[in-house]
PDB file of C-alpha atoms in Angstrom:
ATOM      1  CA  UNK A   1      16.999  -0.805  11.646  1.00 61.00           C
ATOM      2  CA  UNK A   2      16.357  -2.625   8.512  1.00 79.00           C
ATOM      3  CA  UNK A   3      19.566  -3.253   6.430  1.00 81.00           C
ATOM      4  CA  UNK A   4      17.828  -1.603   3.201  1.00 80.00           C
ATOM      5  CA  UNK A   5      17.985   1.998   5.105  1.00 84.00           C
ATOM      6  CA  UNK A   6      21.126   1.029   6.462  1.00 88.00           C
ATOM      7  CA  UNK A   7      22.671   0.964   3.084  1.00 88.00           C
ATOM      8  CA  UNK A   8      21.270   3.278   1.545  1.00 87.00           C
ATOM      9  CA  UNK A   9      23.261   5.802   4.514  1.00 89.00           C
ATOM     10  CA  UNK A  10      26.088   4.265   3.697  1.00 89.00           C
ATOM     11  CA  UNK A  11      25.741   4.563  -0.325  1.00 87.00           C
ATOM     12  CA  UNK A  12      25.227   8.118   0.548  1.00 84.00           C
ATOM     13  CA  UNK A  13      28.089   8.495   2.751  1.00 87.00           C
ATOM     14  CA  UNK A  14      29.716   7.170  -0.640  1.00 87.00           C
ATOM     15  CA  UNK A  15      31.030   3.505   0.937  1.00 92.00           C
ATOM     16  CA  UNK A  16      31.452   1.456  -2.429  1.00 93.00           C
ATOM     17  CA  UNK A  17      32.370  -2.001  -0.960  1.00 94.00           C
ATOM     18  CA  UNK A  18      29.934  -4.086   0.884  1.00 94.00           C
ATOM     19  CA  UNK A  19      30.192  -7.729   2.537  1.00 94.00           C
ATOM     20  CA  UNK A  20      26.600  -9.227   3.124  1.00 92.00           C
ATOM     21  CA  UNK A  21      26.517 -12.104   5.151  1.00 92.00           C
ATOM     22  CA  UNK A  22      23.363 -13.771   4.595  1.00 90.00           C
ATOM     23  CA  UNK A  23      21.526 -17.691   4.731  1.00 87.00           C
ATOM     24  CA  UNK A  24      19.324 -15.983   1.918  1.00 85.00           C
ATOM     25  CA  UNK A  25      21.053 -14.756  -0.797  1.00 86.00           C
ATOM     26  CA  UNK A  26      17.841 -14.383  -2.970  1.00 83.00           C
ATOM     27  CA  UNK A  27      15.995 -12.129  -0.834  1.00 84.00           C
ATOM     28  CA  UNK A  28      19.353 -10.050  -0.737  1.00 87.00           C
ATOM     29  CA  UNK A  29      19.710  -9.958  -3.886  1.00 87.00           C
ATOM     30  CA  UNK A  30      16.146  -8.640  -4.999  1.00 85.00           C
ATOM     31  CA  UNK A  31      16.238  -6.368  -1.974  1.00 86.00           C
ATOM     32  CA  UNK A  32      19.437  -4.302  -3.501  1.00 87.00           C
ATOM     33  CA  UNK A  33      17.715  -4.431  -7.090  1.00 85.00           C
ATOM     34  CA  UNK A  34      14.843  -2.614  -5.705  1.00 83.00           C
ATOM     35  CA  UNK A  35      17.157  -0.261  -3.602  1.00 83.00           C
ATOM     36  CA  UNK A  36      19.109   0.252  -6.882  1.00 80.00           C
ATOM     37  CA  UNK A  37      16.230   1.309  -8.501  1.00 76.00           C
ATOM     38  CA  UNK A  38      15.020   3.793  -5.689  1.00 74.00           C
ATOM     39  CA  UNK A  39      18.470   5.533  -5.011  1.00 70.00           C
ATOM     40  CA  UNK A  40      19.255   7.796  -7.477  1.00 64.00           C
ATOM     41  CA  UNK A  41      22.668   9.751  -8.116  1.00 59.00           C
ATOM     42  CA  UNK A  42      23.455  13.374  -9.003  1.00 55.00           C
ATOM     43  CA  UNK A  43      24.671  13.894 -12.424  1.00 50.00           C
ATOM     44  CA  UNK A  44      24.520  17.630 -12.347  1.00 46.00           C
ATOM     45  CA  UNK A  45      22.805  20.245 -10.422  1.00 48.00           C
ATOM     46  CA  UNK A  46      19.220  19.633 -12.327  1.00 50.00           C
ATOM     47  CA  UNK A  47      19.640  15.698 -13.296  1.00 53.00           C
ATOM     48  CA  UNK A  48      19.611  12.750 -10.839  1.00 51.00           C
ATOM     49  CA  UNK A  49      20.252   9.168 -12.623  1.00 56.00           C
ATOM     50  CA  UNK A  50      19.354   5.111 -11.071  1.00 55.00           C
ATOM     51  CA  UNK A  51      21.988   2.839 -10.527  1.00 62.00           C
ATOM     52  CA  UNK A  52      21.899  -0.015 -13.239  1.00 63.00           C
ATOM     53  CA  UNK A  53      22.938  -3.430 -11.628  1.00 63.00           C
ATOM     54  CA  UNK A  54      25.075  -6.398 -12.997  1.00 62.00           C
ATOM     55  CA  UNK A  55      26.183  -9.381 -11.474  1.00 57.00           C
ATOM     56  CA  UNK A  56      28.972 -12.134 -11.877  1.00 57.00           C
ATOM     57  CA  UNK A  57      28.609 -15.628 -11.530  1.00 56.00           C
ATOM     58  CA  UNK A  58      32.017 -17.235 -10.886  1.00 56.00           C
ATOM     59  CA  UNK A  59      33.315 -19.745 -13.012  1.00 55.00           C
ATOM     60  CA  UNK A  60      35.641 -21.962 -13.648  1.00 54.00           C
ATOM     61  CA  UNK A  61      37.902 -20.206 -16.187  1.00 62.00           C
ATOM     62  CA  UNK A  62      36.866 -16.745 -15.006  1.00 72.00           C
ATOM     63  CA  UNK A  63      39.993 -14.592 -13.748  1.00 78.00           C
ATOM     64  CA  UNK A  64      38.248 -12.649 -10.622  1.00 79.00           C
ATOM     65  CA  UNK A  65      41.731  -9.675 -10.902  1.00 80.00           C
ATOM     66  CA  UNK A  66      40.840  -8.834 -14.435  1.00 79.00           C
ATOM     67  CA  UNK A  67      36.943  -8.801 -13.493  1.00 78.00           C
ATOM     68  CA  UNK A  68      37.447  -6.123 -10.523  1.00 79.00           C
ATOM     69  CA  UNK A  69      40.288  -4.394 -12.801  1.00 78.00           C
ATOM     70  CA  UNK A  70      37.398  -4.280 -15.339  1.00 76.00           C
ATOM     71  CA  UNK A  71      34.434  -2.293 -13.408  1.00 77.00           C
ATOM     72  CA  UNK A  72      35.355   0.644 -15.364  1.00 68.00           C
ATOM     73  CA  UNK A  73      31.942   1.560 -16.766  1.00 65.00           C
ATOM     74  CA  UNK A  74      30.972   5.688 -16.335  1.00 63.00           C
ATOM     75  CA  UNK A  75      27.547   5.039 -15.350  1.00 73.00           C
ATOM     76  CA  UNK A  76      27.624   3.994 -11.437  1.00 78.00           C
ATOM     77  CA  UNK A  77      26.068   0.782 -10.966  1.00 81.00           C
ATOM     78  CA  UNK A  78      25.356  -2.037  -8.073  1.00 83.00           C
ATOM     79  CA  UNK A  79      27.563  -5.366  -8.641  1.00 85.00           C
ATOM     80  CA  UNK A  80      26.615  -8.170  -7.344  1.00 86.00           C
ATOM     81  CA  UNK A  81      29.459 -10.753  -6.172  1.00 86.00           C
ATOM     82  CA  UNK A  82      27.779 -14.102  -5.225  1.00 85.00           C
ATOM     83  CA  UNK A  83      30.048 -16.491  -3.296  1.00 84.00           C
ATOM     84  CA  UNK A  84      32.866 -14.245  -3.088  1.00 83.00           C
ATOM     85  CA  UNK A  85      34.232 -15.451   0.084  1.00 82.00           C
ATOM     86  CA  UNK A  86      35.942 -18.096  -2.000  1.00 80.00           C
ATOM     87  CA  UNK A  87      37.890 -15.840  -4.210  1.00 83.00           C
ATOM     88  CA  UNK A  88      39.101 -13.387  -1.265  1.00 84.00           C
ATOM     89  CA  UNK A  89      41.523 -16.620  -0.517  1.00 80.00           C
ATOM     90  CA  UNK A  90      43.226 -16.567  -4.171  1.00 81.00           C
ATOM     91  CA  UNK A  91      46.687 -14.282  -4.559  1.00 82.00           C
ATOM     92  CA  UNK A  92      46.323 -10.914  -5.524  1.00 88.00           C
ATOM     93  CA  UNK A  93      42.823 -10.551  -4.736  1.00 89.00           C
ATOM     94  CA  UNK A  94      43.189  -8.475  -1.405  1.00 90.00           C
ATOM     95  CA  UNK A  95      45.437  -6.127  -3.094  1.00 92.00           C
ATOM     96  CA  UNK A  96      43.516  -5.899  -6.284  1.00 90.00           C
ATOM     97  CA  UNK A  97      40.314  -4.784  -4.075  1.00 91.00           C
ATOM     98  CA  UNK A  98      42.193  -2.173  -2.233  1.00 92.00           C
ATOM     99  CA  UNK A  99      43.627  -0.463  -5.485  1.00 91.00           C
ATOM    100  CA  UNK A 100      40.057  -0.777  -7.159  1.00 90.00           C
ATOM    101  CA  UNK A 101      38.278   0.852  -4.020  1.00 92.00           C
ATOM    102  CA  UNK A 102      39.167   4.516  -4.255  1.00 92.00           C
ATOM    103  CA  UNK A 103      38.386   4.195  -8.356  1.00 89.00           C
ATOM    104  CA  UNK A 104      35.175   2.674  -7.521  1.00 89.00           C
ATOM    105  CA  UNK A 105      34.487   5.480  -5.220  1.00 88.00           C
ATOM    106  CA  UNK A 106      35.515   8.077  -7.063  1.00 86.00           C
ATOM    107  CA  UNK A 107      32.834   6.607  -9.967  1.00 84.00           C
ATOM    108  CA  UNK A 108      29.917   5.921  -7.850  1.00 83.00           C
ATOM    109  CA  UNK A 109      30.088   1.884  -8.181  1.00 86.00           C
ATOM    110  CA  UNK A 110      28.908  -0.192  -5.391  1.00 88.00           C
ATOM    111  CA  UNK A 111      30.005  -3.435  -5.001  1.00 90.00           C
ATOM    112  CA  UNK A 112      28.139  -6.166  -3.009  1.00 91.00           C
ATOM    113  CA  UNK A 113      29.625  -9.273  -1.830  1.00 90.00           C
ATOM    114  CA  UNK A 114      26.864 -11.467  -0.893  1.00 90.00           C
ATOM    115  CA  UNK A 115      27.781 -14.593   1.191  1.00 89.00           C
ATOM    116  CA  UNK A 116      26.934 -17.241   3.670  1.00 87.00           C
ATOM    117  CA  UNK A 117      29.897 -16.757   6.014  1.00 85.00           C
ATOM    118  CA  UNK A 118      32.381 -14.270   6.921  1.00 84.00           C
ATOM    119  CA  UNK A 119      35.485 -14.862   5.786  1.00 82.00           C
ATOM    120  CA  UNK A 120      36.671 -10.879   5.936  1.00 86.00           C
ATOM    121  CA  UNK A 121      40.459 -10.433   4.889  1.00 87.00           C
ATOM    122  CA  UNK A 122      42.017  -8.324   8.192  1.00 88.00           C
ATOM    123  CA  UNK A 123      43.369  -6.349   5.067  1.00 90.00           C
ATOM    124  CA  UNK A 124      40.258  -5.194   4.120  1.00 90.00           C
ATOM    125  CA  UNK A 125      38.357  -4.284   7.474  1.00 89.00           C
ATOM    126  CA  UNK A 126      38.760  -0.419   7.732  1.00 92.00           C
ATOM    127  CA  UNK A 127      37.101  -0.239   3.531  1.00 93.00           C
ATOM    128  CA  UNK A 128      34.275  -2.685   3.809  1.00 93.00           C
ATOM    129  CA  UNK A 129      30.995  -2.683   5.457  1.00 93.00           C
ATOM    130  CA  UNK A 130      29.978  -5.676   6.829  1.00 93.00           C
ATOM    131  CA  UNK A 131      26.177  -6.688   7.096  1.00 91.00           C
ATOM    132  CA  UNK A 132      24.627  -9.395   8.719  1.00 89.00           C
ATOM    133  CA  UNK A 133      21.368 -10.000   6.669  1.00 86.00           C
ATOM    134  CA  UNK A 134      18.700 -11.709   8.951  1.00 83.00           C
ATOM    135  CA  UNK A 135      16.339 -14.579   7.835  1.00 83.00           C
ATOM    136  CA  UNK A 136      12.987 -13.164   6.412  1.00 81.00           C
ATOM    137  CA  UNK A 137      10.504 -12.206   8.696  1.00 84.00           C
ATOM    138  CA  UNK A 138       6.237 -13.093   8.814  1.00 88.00           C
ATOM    139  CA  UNK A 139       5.737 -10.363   6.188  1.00 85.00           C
ATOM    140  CA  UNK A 140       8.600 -11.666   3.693  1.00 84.00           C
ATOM    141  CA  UNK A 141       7.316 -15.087   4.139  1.00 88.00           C
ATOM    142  CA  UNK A 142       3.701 -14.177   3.753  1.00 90.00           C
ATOM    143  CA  UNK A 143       4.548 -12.710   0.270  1.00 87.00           C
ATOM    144  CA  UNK A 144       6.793 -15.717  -0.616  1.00 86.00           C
ATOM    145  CA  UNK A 145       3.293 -17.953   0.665  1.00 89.00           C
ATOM    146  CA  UNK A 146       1.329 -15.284  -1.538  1.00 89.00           C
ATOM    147  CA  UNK A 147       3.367 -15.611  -4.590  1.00 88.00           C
ATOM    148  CA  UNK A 148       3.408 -19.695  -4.743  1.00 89.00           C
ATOM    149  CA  UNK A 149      -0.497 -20.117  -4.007  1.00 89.00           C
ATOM    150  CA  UNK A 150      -0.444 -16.997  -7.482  1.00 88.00           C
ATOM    151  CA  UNK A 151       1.457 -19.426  -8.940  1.00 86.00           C
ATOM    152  CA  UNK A 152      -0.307 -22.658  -8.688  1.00 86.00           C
ATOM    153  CA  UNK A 153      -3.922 -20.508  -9.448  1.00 85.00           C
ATOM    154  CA  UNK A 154      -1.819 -20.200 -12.496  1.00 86.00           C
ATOM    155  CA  UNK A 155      -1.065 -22.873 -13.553  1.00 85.00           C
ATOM    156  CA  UNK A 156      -4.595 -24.222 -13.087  1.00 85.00           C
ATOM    157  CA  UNK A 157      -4.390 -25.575  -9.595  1.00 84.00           C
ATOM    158  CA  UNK A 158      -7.442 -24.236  -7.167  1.00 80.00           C
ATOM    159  CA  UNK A 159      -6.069 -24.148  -3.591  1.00 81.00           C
ATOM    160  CA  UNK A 160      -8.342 -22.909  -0.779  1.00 81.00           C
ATOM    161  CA  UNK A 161      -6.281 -21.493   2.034  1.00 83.00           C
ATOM    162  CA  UNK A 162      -8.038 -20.412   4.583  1.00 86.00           C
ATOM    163  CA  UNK A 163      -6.061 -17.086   7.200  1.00 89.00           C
ATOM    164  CA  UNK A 164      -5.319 -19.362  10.068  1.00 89.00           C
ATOM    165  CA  UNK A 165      -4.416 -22.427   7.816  1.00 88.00           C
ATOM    166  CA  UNK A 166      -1.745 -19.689   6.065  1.00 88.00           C
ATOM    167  CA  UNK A 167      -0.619 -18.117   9.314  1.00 90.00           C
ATOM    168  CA  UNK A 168       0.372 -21.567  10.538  1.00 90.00           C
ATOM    169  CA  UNK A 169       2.302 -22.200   6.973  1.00 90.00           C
ATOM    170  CA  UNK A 170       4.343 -18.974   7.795  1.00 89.00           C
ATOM    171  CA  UNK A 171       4.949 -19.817  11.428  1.00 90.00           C
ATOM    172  CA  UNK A 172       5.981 -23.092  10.455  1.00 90.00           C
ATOM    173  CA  UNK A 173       8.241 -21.150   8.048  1.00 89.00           C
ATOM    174  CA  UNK A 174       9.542 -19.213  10.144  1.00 88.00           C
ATOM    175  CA  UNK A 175      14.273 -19.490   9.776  1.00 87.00           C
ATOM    176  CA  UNK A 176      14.199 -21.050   6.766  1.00 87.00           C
ATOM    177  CA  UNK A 177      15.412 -18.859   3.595  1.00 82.00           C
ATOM    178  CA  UNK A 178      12.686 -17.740   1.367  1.00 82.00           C
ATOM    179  CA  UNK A 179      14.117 -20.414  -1.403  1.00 83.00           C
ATOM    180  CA  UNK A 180      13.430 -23.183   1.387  1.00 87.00           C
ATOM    181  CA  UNK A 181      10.247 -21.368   2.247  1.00 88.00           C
ATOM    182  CA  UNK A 182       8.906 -21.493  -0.910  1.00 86.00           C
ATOM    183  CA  UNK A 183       9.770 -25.049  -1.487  1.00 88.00           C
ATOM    184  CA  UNK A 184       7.909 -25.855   1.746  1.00 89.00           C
ATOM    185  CA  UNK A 185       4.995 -24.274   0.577  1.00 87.00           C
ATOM    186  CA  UNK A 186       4.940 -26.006  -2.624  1.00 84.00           C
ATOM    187  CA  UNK A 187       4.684 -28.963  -0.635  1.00 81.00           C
ATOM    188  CA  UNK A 188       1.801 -28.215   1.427  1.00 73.00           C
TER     189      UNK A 188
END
């Protein structure tokens, strides 16, 4: 089953805290900004509303307790959490989540933690669902061919690909992310 549908059951079952696991964040990333905007949730008995999204980059100086503390916005929305698995390790964090989940729930939010291992705290395993996102398949990488060759008409460049010549790109393409995909194509 493809992990769009899959989440989407489980955003309707009303799970709000999500570990991705995933070689391709970027793919996962636009995949839950178009499943953001194609889930919608009841406001009333005659109005439906989309999720917005937002996401965090970590830095530095940022204090990841106050940031989860601070998800307080009415409107339920998506949050992306990039690299995560780095902060789970810090003091307080575990404990933080699990007071946060049942407010997040109650609102609606839906937080993602996208990342390339899995580093699940024990604490956390009965409120989390954790996904394994594969590598893009022929069809992602045939867009991700489409879009570069779009790109390079563009920008002035006239490329003639023949069908076979671009079925052998995408084979050739074939577990690498669709960043590294796209790079490899830009090379061709």
């Amino acid at each position: 089953m493809e992990p769009q549908i899959l989440i989407q059951d489980y955003i309707r079952s009303g799970w709000p805290l999500f570990y991705i696991q995933t070689e391709d964040e970027k793919t996962v990333l636009q995949s839950l900004d178009k499943l953001s905007s194609t889930i919608e949730y009841e406001v009333s008995d005659q109005d439906t509303l989309q999720y917005k999204t937002t996401s965090w980059t970590i830095l530095s100086n940022d204090d990841p307790i106050k940031y989860m503390q601070n998800i307080k916005d009415t409107t339920p929305c998506f949050v992306y959490l990039v690299n995560f698995h780095f902060i789970l390790e810090q003091p307080g964090i575990i404990q933080v989540l699990k007071d946060e989940i049942p407010k997040w729930k109650a609102t609606g939010h839906k937080i993602f933690m996208v990342c390339n291992n899995r580093k699940i705290p024990v604490e956390l395993n009965q409120d989390i669902v954790f996904m394994e996102w594969l590598l893009p398949d022929k069809s992602v990488l045939e867009d991700r061919l489409d879009y570069v060759l779009s790109n390079a008409l563009e920008a002035g460049l006239r490329i003639d690909v023949d069908e076979s010549y671009k079925q052998k790109l995408v084979e050739s393409a074939l577990g690498l992310s669709s960043a590294q995909a796209e790079n490899a194509f830009s090379l061709s």
